Amino acid sequence: MNNFYFTTFKELLTIDHFAKSWENIFPYQGEEFDEEAVFVVSDGDVDFPEHLRLDIDLGWKSNDQNWIKQFPGLQTQKSDELIEGIIIFGNLAVKGSILNEEGDYGAFLYVSGQVTCQSFVAGGSTIYIKGNIATEEVFISHYNHGYFKCDATVTSPVLIINDHYTYLNNYKADLFYYNDKTGEYPSENACYEDEETGEDWLCSPNLTKLLDNPTLTFEELIFDLNEGEYVFKKSTQLLTKDEGYWLSKAVKYWGNLKRIPHAIKTEHFFYKVCEKYGAFCFSYFPDTFLTRSLCKQEIQKKGTNLQYIPEHLITRELCHLAAEHETNISFIPTTYLDKSLIKEIIHYNDSEMDNVPEQFITEELLVDYVKLGRGLWLDKYCEIANVSKITVLLKALDSGIEYIEQIWGFHFRQEVYYYAKKLYDNKHHESVWNNYLAKFQKKIDRLS
C-alpha cells in the first residue's frame, strides 16, 4: 500500500542518491527551492489510482483536504504551505495520465524508478525520471518554461516535443514522432504555421489521422488529454461523442467551437452554446440559425457584437442600435456608414475618431468631436478636413457655455478665452461664467 509523508528540501538533500540526482539537473532547469520547502515523498513503488495532475492551481496546499486525500498516509496540516512537488523513490504506475497542462509552472516530479501511465503531458513543471517511461498513447512536452529529463527510454506510440526543454536518453515512437528542438524527425511529420492566423502550429496529417476527435493543433490535443480522455481512433475506451460530450467541451473552452462535428451542430445545440458565448459563437454555426430578434438581442447586450453578425444580415437599423450600444466604426459595413452613425459612435468613444474614413471628417464632425471631450489629435484631423482649428473651437463654443469645460481644459488659448468671454460674460450666465473663471484662473493669468 502506498504510504506518503511530508518532508523538506533540506532533508531530501541528506539522501545521497537524491542529492546527486539534483546536482545532475540543477544547473540546467533553473528551479530553486528554499531549505524549508515542503515535498510529498514515497519510499517505494506507487500505484496512483487516477490522473496525477501537476498543475499547482489544483490544490497543492498542505491543508487542502481534497488534494491530500489522493495520497494515503498524508495528514492535513494546519498551515497552508504550498507543496512544491512529489518525490518517489521507486516506480510510479499511474492508472490515468500524468498531466501538466499549464506551460508556465507546475509541481516538481522526481521518480527514481520507472513510470507507466495512460498519457504524459509535460509543461511548466521540472520533471526528472531516472528509469524508463511507457505510455499507452501520447507523450507530449510543450511550451518553453518547463524542464523534462529521462535518463532511460521513453516509449510512447506518439511522442511530441514542442518548444520545450526536454532531454531524452533514448526513445521509441511507433506511430508518430516530432521534435522541434532537434529537428530530427521524419519530414512527413512536420507541423506547420497556420497561414490564416499566423499563430497556431497545425499538426501533421500523420498525427491527426490517428486521433478520434478533429484535432488541428497541439493545443487541442493537450486539451483532450487534460480531460483525461483516450484520444486514439483505435482505442476501445473512447467516450461517447454525443451532444452532451461536445457541449461540455464547448462550454469549457471556446477554442473547441471550431472542432464540433457538423452532425452535432443542430439548432438546439446552437442555442445551448449561445447561452454561454452569445454572438461570439455565431461564425461557428450555419447562418440559418440566426434570427433578426437574436441578432438584435446580442447587439443590445454589447454594440461590438455587430462584428460577429454576417454582413448580409446587418441592416441600417441594426447599425444604429449597435452605435447606441458603443460599437466600433470598423464593424459598420461601409454601405451603412454615415455622419449620424459616426457621431453616435464617437459620442461614446472619442478615440474612434482615428477610424473615421477621411471623407467623413468635416468641420461639422470636428465641432462635435471637440464638444465630446479631450479632442486628441485635433490638429491632425483639421489638416485632413482642410479646416481651421480655431474655427472649430469657436464654433464649438457657440453651442453653449457648458462646453467651456472641455474646450478650455484641452484647447485653452487667447482667442478661445476672449471669444468665450464675449459670448458668456454677462448677467444671464454670470454664475456659471464665474465658476469657470475660478476653475481656470491659473490659465487665464498666464495670458496676461
Short mmCIF file of C-alpha atoms in Angstrom, two decimals:
data_model
loop_
_atom_site.label_atom_id
_atom_site.label_comp_id
_atom_site.label_asym_id
_atom_site.label_seq_id
_atom_site.Cartn_x
_atom_site.Cartn_y
_atom_site.Cartn_z
CA MET A 1 0.00 0.00 0.00
CA ASN A 2 1.21 3.48 -0.87
CA ASN A 3 2.50 5.44 2.09
CA PHE A 4 3.32 9.12 1.70
CA TYR A 5 4.79 11.65 4.07
CA PHE A 6 5.87 15.29 4.10
CA THR A 7 9.49 16.34 4.21
CA THR A 8 11.58 19.42 3.49
CA PHE A 9 14.05 20.08 0.72
CA LYS A 10 16.83 20.30 3.32
CA GLU A 11 16.03 16.76 4.49
CA LEU A 12 15.88 15.48 0.90
CA LEU A 13 19.41 16.71 0.25
CA THR A 14 20.67 14.48 3.07
CA ILE A 15 19.67 11.47 0.93
CA ASP A 16 22.79 10.80 -1.10
CA HIS A 17 21.26 9.46 -4.31
CA PHE A 18 18.66 12.26 -4.45
CA ALA A 19 21.32 14.91 -3.81
CA LYS A 20 23.37 13.52 -6.71
CA SER A 21 20.32 13.50 -8.95
CA TRP A 22 19.55 17.11 -8.00
CA GLU A 23 23.12 18.11 -8.86
CA ASN A 24 22.59 16.44 -12.22
CA ILE A 25 19.71 18.70 -13.24
CA PHE A 26 20.05 21.83 -11.09
CA PRO A 27 22.43 23.73 -13.42
CA TYR A 28 20.06 23.27 -16.37
CA GLN A 29 16.46 23.58 -15.25
CA GLY A 30 16.66 26.81 -13.23
CA GLU A 31 14.49 25.68 -10.32
CA GLU A 32 15.50 26.63 -6.79
CA PHE A 33 13.89 25.61 -3.51
CA ASP A 34 14.21 27.04 -0.01
CA GLU A 35 15.58 24.65 2.59
CA GLU A 36 12.16 24.51 4.28
CA ALA A 37 10.22 23.94 1.04
CA VAL A 38 7.78 21.07 1.57
CA PHE A 39 7.52 17.94 -0.62
CA VAL A 40 5.43 14.78 -0.64
CA VAL A 41 7.62 11.66 -0.55
CA SER A 42 7.08 7.96 -1.03
CA ASP A 43 9.73 5.40 -0.12
CA GLY A 44 8.88 2.62 -2.51
CA ASP A 45 6.69 1.93 -5.53
CA VAL A 46 3.49 3.90 -6.04
CA ASP A 47 0.26 2.81 -7.74
CA PHE A 48 -1.65 6.01 -8.38
CA PRO A 49 -5.36 5.23 -8.87
CA GLU A 50 -6.30 8.25 -11.00
CA HIS A 51 -4.74 11.07 -13.00
CA LEU A 52 -1.69 12.70 -11.44
CA ARG A 53 -2.12 16.43 -12.05
CA LEU A 54 0.93 18.64 -11.58
CA ASP A 55 -0.80 21.99 -12.16
CA ILE A 56 -0.40 23.70 -8.79
CA ASP A 57 -3.64 25.67 -9.06
CA LEU A 58 -5.48 22.39 -8.44
CA GLY A 59 -4.71 22.23 -4.75
CA TRP A 60 -1.12 21.54 -3.68
CA LYS A 61 -1.65 23.05 -0.23
CA SER A 62 -0.87 21.11 2.95
CA ASN A 63 -4.31 21.97 4.38
CA ASP A 64 -6.32 21.14 1.23
CA GLN A 65 -8.37 18.08 2.17
CA ASN A 66 -9.48 17.23 -1.39
CA TRP A 67 -5.91 17.30 -2.61
CA ILE A 68 -4.41 15.48 0.40
CA LYS A 69 -6.80 12.54 0.14
CA GLN A 70 -5.08 11.41 -3.08
CA PHE A 71 -2.06 10.40 -1.02
CA PRO A 72 -2.60 7.65 1.58
CA GLY A 73 -0.73 8.34 4.79
CA LEU A 74 -0.74 12.12 4.48
CA GLN A 75 -2.49 14.11 7.18
CA THR A 76 -4.00 17.54 6.60
CA GLN A 77 -1.83 20.25 8.14
CA LYS A 78 -2.97 23.44 9.87
CA SER A 79 -0.79 25.66 7.73
CA ASP A 80 -1.48 26.37 4.06
CA GLU A 81 2.06 25.80 2.84
CA LEU A 82 2.47 25.19 -0.86
CA ILE A 83 3.64 21.66 -1.67
CA GLU A 84 6.49 22.09 -4.12
CA GLY A 85 6.45 18.60 -5.60
CA ILE A 86 6.38 14.81 -5.35
CA ILE A 87 9.41 12.60 -4.80
CA ILE A 88 9.06 8.86 -5.43
CA PHE A 89 11.92 6.57 -4.53
CA GLY A 90 10.70 3.66 -6.61
CA ASN A 91 8.45 3.04 -9.60
CA LEU A 92 5.33 5.06 -10.43
CA ALA A 93 2.33 3.36 -12.05
CA VAL A 94 -0.47 5.81 -12.85
CA LYS A 95 -3.82 4.35 -13.86
CA GLY A 96 -4.67 7.59 -15.64
CA SER A 97 -2.35 10.22 -17.13
CA ILE A 98 0.36 12.48 -15.74
CA LEU A 99 -0.83 15.97 -16.64
CA ASN A 100 0.80 19.37 -16.60
CA GLU A 101 -1.31 21.43 -18.99
CA GLU A 102 -0.04 24.75 -17.63
CA GLY A 103 3.02 25.78 -19.58
CA ASP A 104 4.29 28.41 -17.13
CA TYR A 105 4.52 26.45 -13.90
CA GLY A 106 3.84 23.15 -12.13
CA ALA A 107 4.93 20.93 -9.26
CA PHE A 108 8.32 19.22 -9.26
CA LEU A 109 8.19 15.47 -10.01
CA TYR A 110 11.08 13.10 -9.33
CA VAL A 111 10.89 9.33 -9.83
CA SER A 112 13.95 7.19 -9.20
CA GLY A 113 12.43 4.18 -10.99
CA GLN A 114 10.15 3.59 -13.95
CA VAL A 115 6.88 5.30 -14.95
CA THR A 116 3.83 3.85 -16.68
CA CYS A 117 0.72 5.83 -17.50
CA GLN A 118 -2.08 6.43 -20.00
CA SER A 119 -0.52 9.59 -21.43
CA PHE A 120 2.07 12.12 -20.24
CA VAL A 121 1.76 15.90 -20.67
CA ALA A 122 4.82 17.86 -19.52
CA GLY A 123 4.55 21.65 -19.27
CA GLY A 124 5.93 24.19 -16.81
CA SER A 125 6.99 21.62 -14.21
CA THR A 126 10.52 20.38 -13.58
CA ILE A 127 10.37 16.61 -14.11
CA TYR A 128 13.20 14.11 -13.71
CA ILE A 129 12.58 10.41 -14.33
CA LYS A 130 15.54 8.10 -13.79
CA GLY A 131 14.02 4.94 -15.26
CA ASN A 132 12.02 4.04 -18.35
CA ILE A 133 8.73 5.73 -19.23
CA ALA A 134 5.96 3.85 -21.04
CA THR A 135 2.68 5.46 -22.09
CA GLU A 136 -0.34 3.83 -23.70
CA GLU A 137 -0.97 6.70 -26.10
CA VAL A 138 0.80 10.07 -26.03
CA PHE A 139 3.86 11.74 -24.56
CA ILE A 140 3.93 15.48 -25.25
CA SER A 141 6.09 18.22 -23.74
CA HIS A 142 5.04 21.76 -24.55
CA TYR A 143 6.00 25.40 -24.06
CA ASN A 144 9.38 26.73 -23.00
CA HIS A 145 9.09 27.29 -19.23
CA GLY A 146 9.42 23.71 -18.07
CA TYR A 147 12.19 21.10 -17.94
CA PHE A 148 11.97 17.37 -18.56
CA LYS A 149 14.73 14.77 -18.30
CA CYS A 150 14.62 10.99 -18.63
CA ASP A 151 17.81 9.00 -18.11
CA ALA A 152 16.44 5.83 -19.73
CA THR A 153 13.98 5.24 -22.60
CA VAL A 154 10.65 6.90 -23.29
CA THR A 155 8.34 4.51 -25.12
CA SER A 156 5.18 6.08 -26.44
CA PRO A 157 3.15 5.45 -29.64
CA VAL A 158 3.02 9.22 -30.15
CA LEU A 159 5.95 11.33 -28.91
CA ILE A 160 5.94 15.11 -29.36
CA ILE A 161 8.43 17.69 -28.12
CA ASN A 162 7.21 21.18 -28.92
CA ASP A 163 9.25 24.23 -27.83
CA HIS A 164 10.20 22.58 -24.52
CA TYR A 165 13.43 21.82 -22.66
CA THR A 166 13.17 18.05 -22.98
CA TYR A 167 16.19 15.74 -22.73
CA LEU A 168 15.74 12.07 -23.57
CA ASN A 169 18.45 9.45 -23.37
CA ASN A 170 16.52 7.26 -25.78
CA TYR A 171 13.01 6.95 -27.22
CA LYS A 172 10.69 4.63 -29.12
CA ALA A 173 7.69 6.05 -31.00
CA ASP A 174 5.96 3.54 -33.27
CA LEU A 175 3.21 5.78 -34.68
CA PHE A 176 4.40 9.40 -34.66
CA TYR A 177 7.48 11.38 -33.61
CA TYR A 178 8.04 15.13 -33.75
CA ASN A 179 10.76 17.15 -32.02
CA ASP A 180 11.14 20.79 -32.95
CA LYS A 181 14.05 21.23 -30.53
CA THR A 182 16.34 18.97 -32.54
CA GLY A 183 14.59 18.95 -35.92
CA GLU A 184 15.37 15.25 -36.16
CA TYR A 185 12.04 13.77 -37.16
CA PRO A 186 10.53 12.33 -40.37
CA SER A 187 9.81 15.15 -42.81
CA GLU A 188 6.25 13.90 -43.30
CA ASN A 189 5.64 14.54 -39.58
CA ALA A 190 6.46 18.23 -39.85
CA CYS A 191 3.99 20.59 -38.21
CA TYR A 192 3.46 23.99 -39.75
CA GLU A 193 2.26 27.52 -39.14
CA ASP A 194 -1.35 28.41 -39.87
CA GLU A 195 -1.24 30.87 -42.76
CA GLU A 196 -4.59 32.39 -41.79
CA THR A 197 -3.84 33.22 -38.16
CA GLY A 198 -0.05 33.13 -38.15
CA GLU A 199 -0.27 31.85 -34.58
CA ASP A 200 -1.22 28.21 -34.16
CA TRP A 201 1.01 25.38 -35.29
CA LEU A 202 -1.05 22.85 -37.17
CA CYS A 203 -0.49 19.15 -36.61
CA SER A 204 0.85 16.98 -39.36
CA PRO A 205 -1.89 14.95 -41.11
CA ASN A 206 0.07 11.88 -39.97
CA LEU A 207 -0.89 12.79 -36.41
CA THR A 208 -4.47 13.94 -36.95
CA LYS A 209 -5.43 10.71 -38.73
CA LEU A 210 -4.52 8.78 -35.56
CA LEU A 211 -6.84 10.83 -33.36
CA ASP A 212 -10.56 10.33 -32.87
CA ASN A 213 -11.51 14.00 -32.42
CA PRO A 214 -10.93 16.71 -35.03
CA THR A 215 -7.53 17.93 -33.80
CA LEU A 216 -5.68 20.57 -35.78
CA THR A 217 -3.27 21.87 -33.15
CA PHE A 218 -1.18 20.61 -30.24
CA GLU A 219 -3.27 22.88 -28.01
CA GLU A 220 -6.39 20.88 -28.90
CA LEU A 221 -4.62 17.59 -28.29
CA ILE A 222 -3.44 18.77 -24.87
CA PHE A 223 -6.97 19.90 -24.01
CA ASP A 224 -8.34 16.40 -24.69
CA LEU A 225 -5.52 14.74 -22.77
CA ASN A 226 -6.05 17.06 -19.83
CA GLU A 227 -9.68 15.97 -19.76
CA GLY A 228 -8.33 12.51 -19.04
CA GLU A 229 -9.52 11.11 -22.34
CA TYR A 230 -8.15 8.37 -24.51
CA VAL A 231 -7.53 10.02 -27.85
CA PHE A 232 -6.57 7.34 -30.39
CA LYS A 233 -9.18 6.49 -33.01
CA LYS A 234 -8.46 2.80 -32.47
CA SER A 235 -8.88 2.96 -28.67
CA THR A 236 -11.53 0.72 -27.09
CA GLN A 237 -12.01 3.21 -24.25
CA LEU A 238 -13.28 6.24 -26.15
CA LEU A 239 -16.10 8.27 -24.66
CA THR A 240 -19.44 8.53 -26.45
CA LYS A 241 -19.09 11.61 -28.63
CA ASP A 242 -22.68 12.81 -28.42
CA GLU A 243 -24.21 16.27 -27.98
CA GLY A 244 -23.53 16.27 -24.25
CA TYR A 245 -19.87 15.47 -24.82
CA TRP A 246 -19.34 18.31 -27.31
CA LEU A 247 -21.43 20.78 -25.33
CA SER A 248 -19.25 20.14 -22.29
CA LYS A 249 -16.14 20.72 -24.40
CA ALA A 250 -17.50 23.90 -25.97
CA VAL A 251 -18.52 25.37 -22.62
CA LYS A 252 -15.14 24.62 -21.03
CA TYR A 253 -13.09 26.26 -23.77
CA TRP A 254 -14.19 28.45 -26.67
CA GLY A 255 -11.42 27.04 -28.90
CA ASN A 256 -13.38 23.80 -29.12
CA LEU A 257 -16.15 25.55 -31.07
CA LYS A 258 -14.24 25.00 -34.29
CA ARG A 259 -13.85 21.28 -33.57
CA ILE A 260 -17.54 20.43 -33.25
CA PRO A 261 -18.56 17.90 -35.92
CA HIS A 262 -21.15 19.08 -38.44
CA ALA A 263 -23.66 16.41 -37.37
CA ILE A 264 -23.69 17.82 -33.83
CA LYS A 265 -24.37 21.39 -34.95
CA THR A 266 -28.13 21.32 -34.62
CA GLU A 267 -30.24 24.37 -33.87
CA HIS A 268 -30.83 23.05 -30.35
CA PHE A 269 -27.09 22.67 -29.82
CA PHE A 270 -26.51 26.18 -31.20
CA TYR A 271 -28.86 27.78 -28.67
CA LYS A 272 -27.19 25.87 -25.84
CA VAL A 273 -23.78 27.18 -26.88
CA CYS A 274 -25.23 30.65 -27.41
CA GLU A 275 -26.24 30.74 -23.74
CA LYS A 276 -22.52 30.64 -22.93
CA TYR A 277 -20.92 32.72 -25.67
CA GLY A 278 -23.64 34.86 -27.20
CA ALA A 279 -22.82 36.38 -30.57
CA PHE A 280 -19.19 35.23 -30.34
CA CYS A 281 -20.25 31.72 -31.39
CA PHE A 282 -22.25 32.81 -34.46
CA SER A 283 -19.49 32.22 -37.00
CA TYR A 284 -19.15 28.58 -35.93
CA PHE A 285 -22.73 27.69 -36.92
CA PRO A 286 -24.92 27.94 -40.03
CA ASP A 287 -26.42 31.39 -40.70
CA THR A 288 -29.84 29.78 -40.87
CA PHE A 289 -29.87 29.61 -37.07
CA LEU A 290 -29.60 33.39 -36.78
CA THR A 291 -32.84 35.32 -36.48
CA ARG A 292 -33.30 39.10 -36.54
CA SER A 293 -34.53 39.06 -32.97
CA LEU A 294 -31.48 37.08 -31.81
CA CYS A 295 -29.10 39.49 -33.59
CA LYS A 296 -30.91 42.47 -32.06
CA GLN A 297 -30.77 40.87 -28.63
CA GLU A 298 -27.00 40.38 -28.86
CA ILE A 299 -26.42 43.93 -30.11
CA GLN A 300 -28.38 45.29 -27.17
CA LYS A 301 -26.06 43.38 -24.84
CA LYS A 302 -22.97 44.89 -26.44
CA GLY A 303 -22.65 47.01 -29.57
CA THR A 304 -19.36 45.39 -30.59
CA ASN A 305 -21.25 42.11 -31.12
CA LEU A 306 -22.03 43.55 -34.55
CA GLN A 307 -18.69 42.13 -35.68
CA TYR A 308 -19.99 38.57 -35.27
CA ILE A 309 -23.13 39.04 -37.38
CA PRO A 310 -22.84 38.03 -41.07
CA GLU A 311 -22.88 41.13 -43.25
CA HIS A 312 -25.91 40.02 -45.24
CA LEU A 313 -27.94 40.03 -42.00
CA ILE A 314 -26.85 43.54 -40.98
CA THR A 315 -29.34 46.36 -41.54
CA ARG A 316 -29.15 50.13 -41.09
CA GLU A 317 -31.39 49.80 -38.07
CA LEU A 318 -29.05 47.23 -36.53
CA CYS A 319 -26.05 49.52 -37.14
CA HIS A 320 -27.73 52.41 -35.33
CA LEU A 321 -28.64 50.08 -32.47
CA ALA A 322 -25.01 48.97 -32.28
CA ALA A 323 -23.87 52.60 -32.27
CA GLU A 324 -26.16 53.32 -29.35
CA HIS A 325 -24.53 50.42 -27.52
CA GLU A 326 -20.95 51.54 -28.16
CA THR A 327 -19.76 49.65 -31.21
CA ASN A 328 -16.66 50.39 -33.30
CA ILE A 329 -16.64 52.13 -36.67
CA SER A 330 -14.70 49.24 -38.22
CA PHE A 331 -17.65 46.91 -37.54
CA ILE A 332 -20.09 49.02 -39.58
CA PRO A 333 -20.37 47.94 -43.25
CA THR A 334 -19.37 50.86 -45.48
CA THR A 335 -22.83 50.74 -47.09
CA TYR A 336 -24.42 51.99 -43.88
CA LEU A 337 -21.72 54.30 -42.58
CA ASP A 338 -22.90 57.91 -42.43
CA LYS A 339 -22.26 61.03 -40.37
CA SER A 340 -25.07 60.35 -37.91
CA LEU A 341 -23.68 56.88 -37.12
CA ILE A 342 -20.18 58.26 -36.75
CA LYS A 343 -21.36 60.98 -34.36
CA GLU A 344 -23.20 58.40 -32.29
CA ILE A 345 -20.14 56.14 -32.08
CA ILE A 346 -17.62 58.84 -31.15
CA HIS A 347 -20.12 60.17 -28.61
CA TYR A 348 -19.35 57.04 -26.55
CA ASN A 349 -15.71 56.67 -27.53
CA ASP A 350 -13.89 59.70 -28.89
CA SER A 351 -10.82 57.58 -29.70
CA GLU A 352 -12.88 56.08 -32.55
CA MET A 353 -12.14 59.28 -34.47
CA ASP A 354 -8.95 57.60 -35.56
CA ASN A 355 -11.04 55.06 -37.52
CA VAL A 356 -13.28 57.56 -39.30
CA PRO A 357 -12.79 57.48 -43.11
CA GLU A 358 -11.32 60.76 -44.32
CA GLN A 359 -14.36 61.67 -46.42
CA PHE A 360 -16.42 61.89 -43.23
CA ILE A 361 -14.01 64.15 -41.36
CA THR A 362 -15.71 67.52 -41.80
CA GLU A 363 -15.85 70.77 -39.87
CA GLU A 364 -19.27 69.78 -38.51
CA LEU A 365 -17.91 66.44 -37.20
CA LEU A 366 -14.86 68.10 -35.65
CA VAL A 367 -17.05 70.58 -33.76
CA ASP A 368 -18.97 67.65 -32.28
CA TYR A 369 -15.70 65.87 -31.57
CA VAL A 370 -14.34 68.80 -29.56
CA LYS A 371 -17.58 69.09 -27.60
CA LEU A 372 -17.32 65.46 -26.54
CA GLY A 373 -14.10 65.71 -24.61
CA ARG A 374 -10.37 65.90 -24.99
CA GLY A 375 -10.26 66.19 -28.77
CA LEU A 376 -6.91 64.44 -29.09
CA TRP A 377 -5.11 64.86 -32.42
CA LEU A 378 -7.46 67.71 -33.37
CA ASP A 379 -4.68 69.36 -35.39
CA LYS A 380 -4.27 66.21 -37.49
CA TYR A 381 -7.98 65.92 -38.20
CA CYS A 382 -8.27 69.63 -39.05
CA GLU A 383 -5.49 69.18 -41.58
CA ILE A 384 -7.31 66.21 -43.13
CA ALA A 385 -10.55 68.22 -43.36
CA ASN A 386 -8.68 71.35 -44.52
CA VAL A 387 -10.38 73.48 -41.87
CA SER A 388 -9.04 75.93 -39.31
CA LYS A 389 -8.62 74.59 -35.79
CA ILE A 390 -9.56 77.93 -34.26
CA THR A 391 -12.76 77.98 -36.34
CA VAL A 392 -13.69 74.55 -35.00
CA LEU A 393 -13.07 75.65 -31.39
CA LEU A 394 -15.05 78.88 -31.72
CA LYS A 395 -18.00 77.09 -33.33
CA ALA A 396 -17.95 74.56 -30.51
CA LEU A 397 -18.19 77.47 -28.05
CA ASP A 398 -21.18 78.78 -29.97
CA SER A 399 -23.01 75.59 -28.97
CA GLY A 400 -23.31 76.59 -25.33
CA ILE A 401 -21.50 77.65 -22.19
CA GLU A 402 -21.47 74.05 -20.93
CA TYR A 403 -18.74 73.22 -23.48
CA ILE A 404 -16.22 75.62 -21.94
CA GLU A 405 -15.13 72.83 -19.57
CA GLN A 406 -13.87 70.58 -22.38
CA ILE A 407 -12.53 73.32 -24.63
CA TRP A 408 -10.63 75.30 -22.02
CA GLY A 409 -9.47 72.08 -20.40
CA PHE A 410 -7.73 70.80 -23.54
CA HIS A 411 -7.50 73.68 -26.03
CA PHE A 412 -7.05 76.81 -23.95
CA ARG A 413 -5.62 79.74 -25.88
CA GLN A 414 -6.12 83.51 -26.09
CA GLU A 415 -8.64 83.51 -28.95
CA VAL A 416 -10.71 80.81 -27.25
CA TYR A 417 -10.78 82.65 -23.92
CA TYR A 418 -11.75 86.05 -25.32
CA TYR A 419 -14.39 84.58 -27.63
CA ALA A 420 -16.00 82.75 -24.71
CA LYS A 421 -15.81 85.98 -22.67
CA LYS A 422 -17.59 87.82 -25.44
CA LEU A 423 -20.37 85.20 -25.53
CA TYR A 424 -20.91 84.40 -21.87
CA ASP A 425 -19.54 87.18 -19.63
CA ASN A 426 -22.99 88.65 -18.99
CA LYS A 427 -25.78 88.73 -16.44
CA HIS A 428 -27.56 85.72 -17.96
CA HIS A 429 -24.55 83.41 -17.49
CA GLU A 430 -22.94 85.19 -14.56
CA SER A 431 -22.91 82.32 -12.03
CA VAL A 432 -21.65 79.63 -14.42
CA TRP A 433 -19.14 82.02 -16.01
CA ASN A 434 -17.65 82.94 -12.64
CA ASN A 435 -17.31 79.27 -11.74
CA TYR A 436 -15.27 78.69 -14.91
CA LEU A 437 -13.14 81.77 -14.16
CA ALA A 438 -12.32 80.37 -10.73
CA LYS A 439 -11.52 76.92 -12.07
CA PHE A 440 -9.24 78.12 -14.89
CA GLN A 441 -7.77 81.21 -13.18
CA LYS A 442 -4.18 79.96 -13.48
CA LYS A 443 -4.51 79.55 -17.25
CA ILE A 444 -6.18 82.93 -17.56
CA ASP A 445 -3.42 84.62 -15.52
CA ARG A 446 -0.80 83.26 -17.91
CA LEU A 447 -2.45 85.10 -20.79
CA SER A 448 -1.54 88.46 -19.24
#
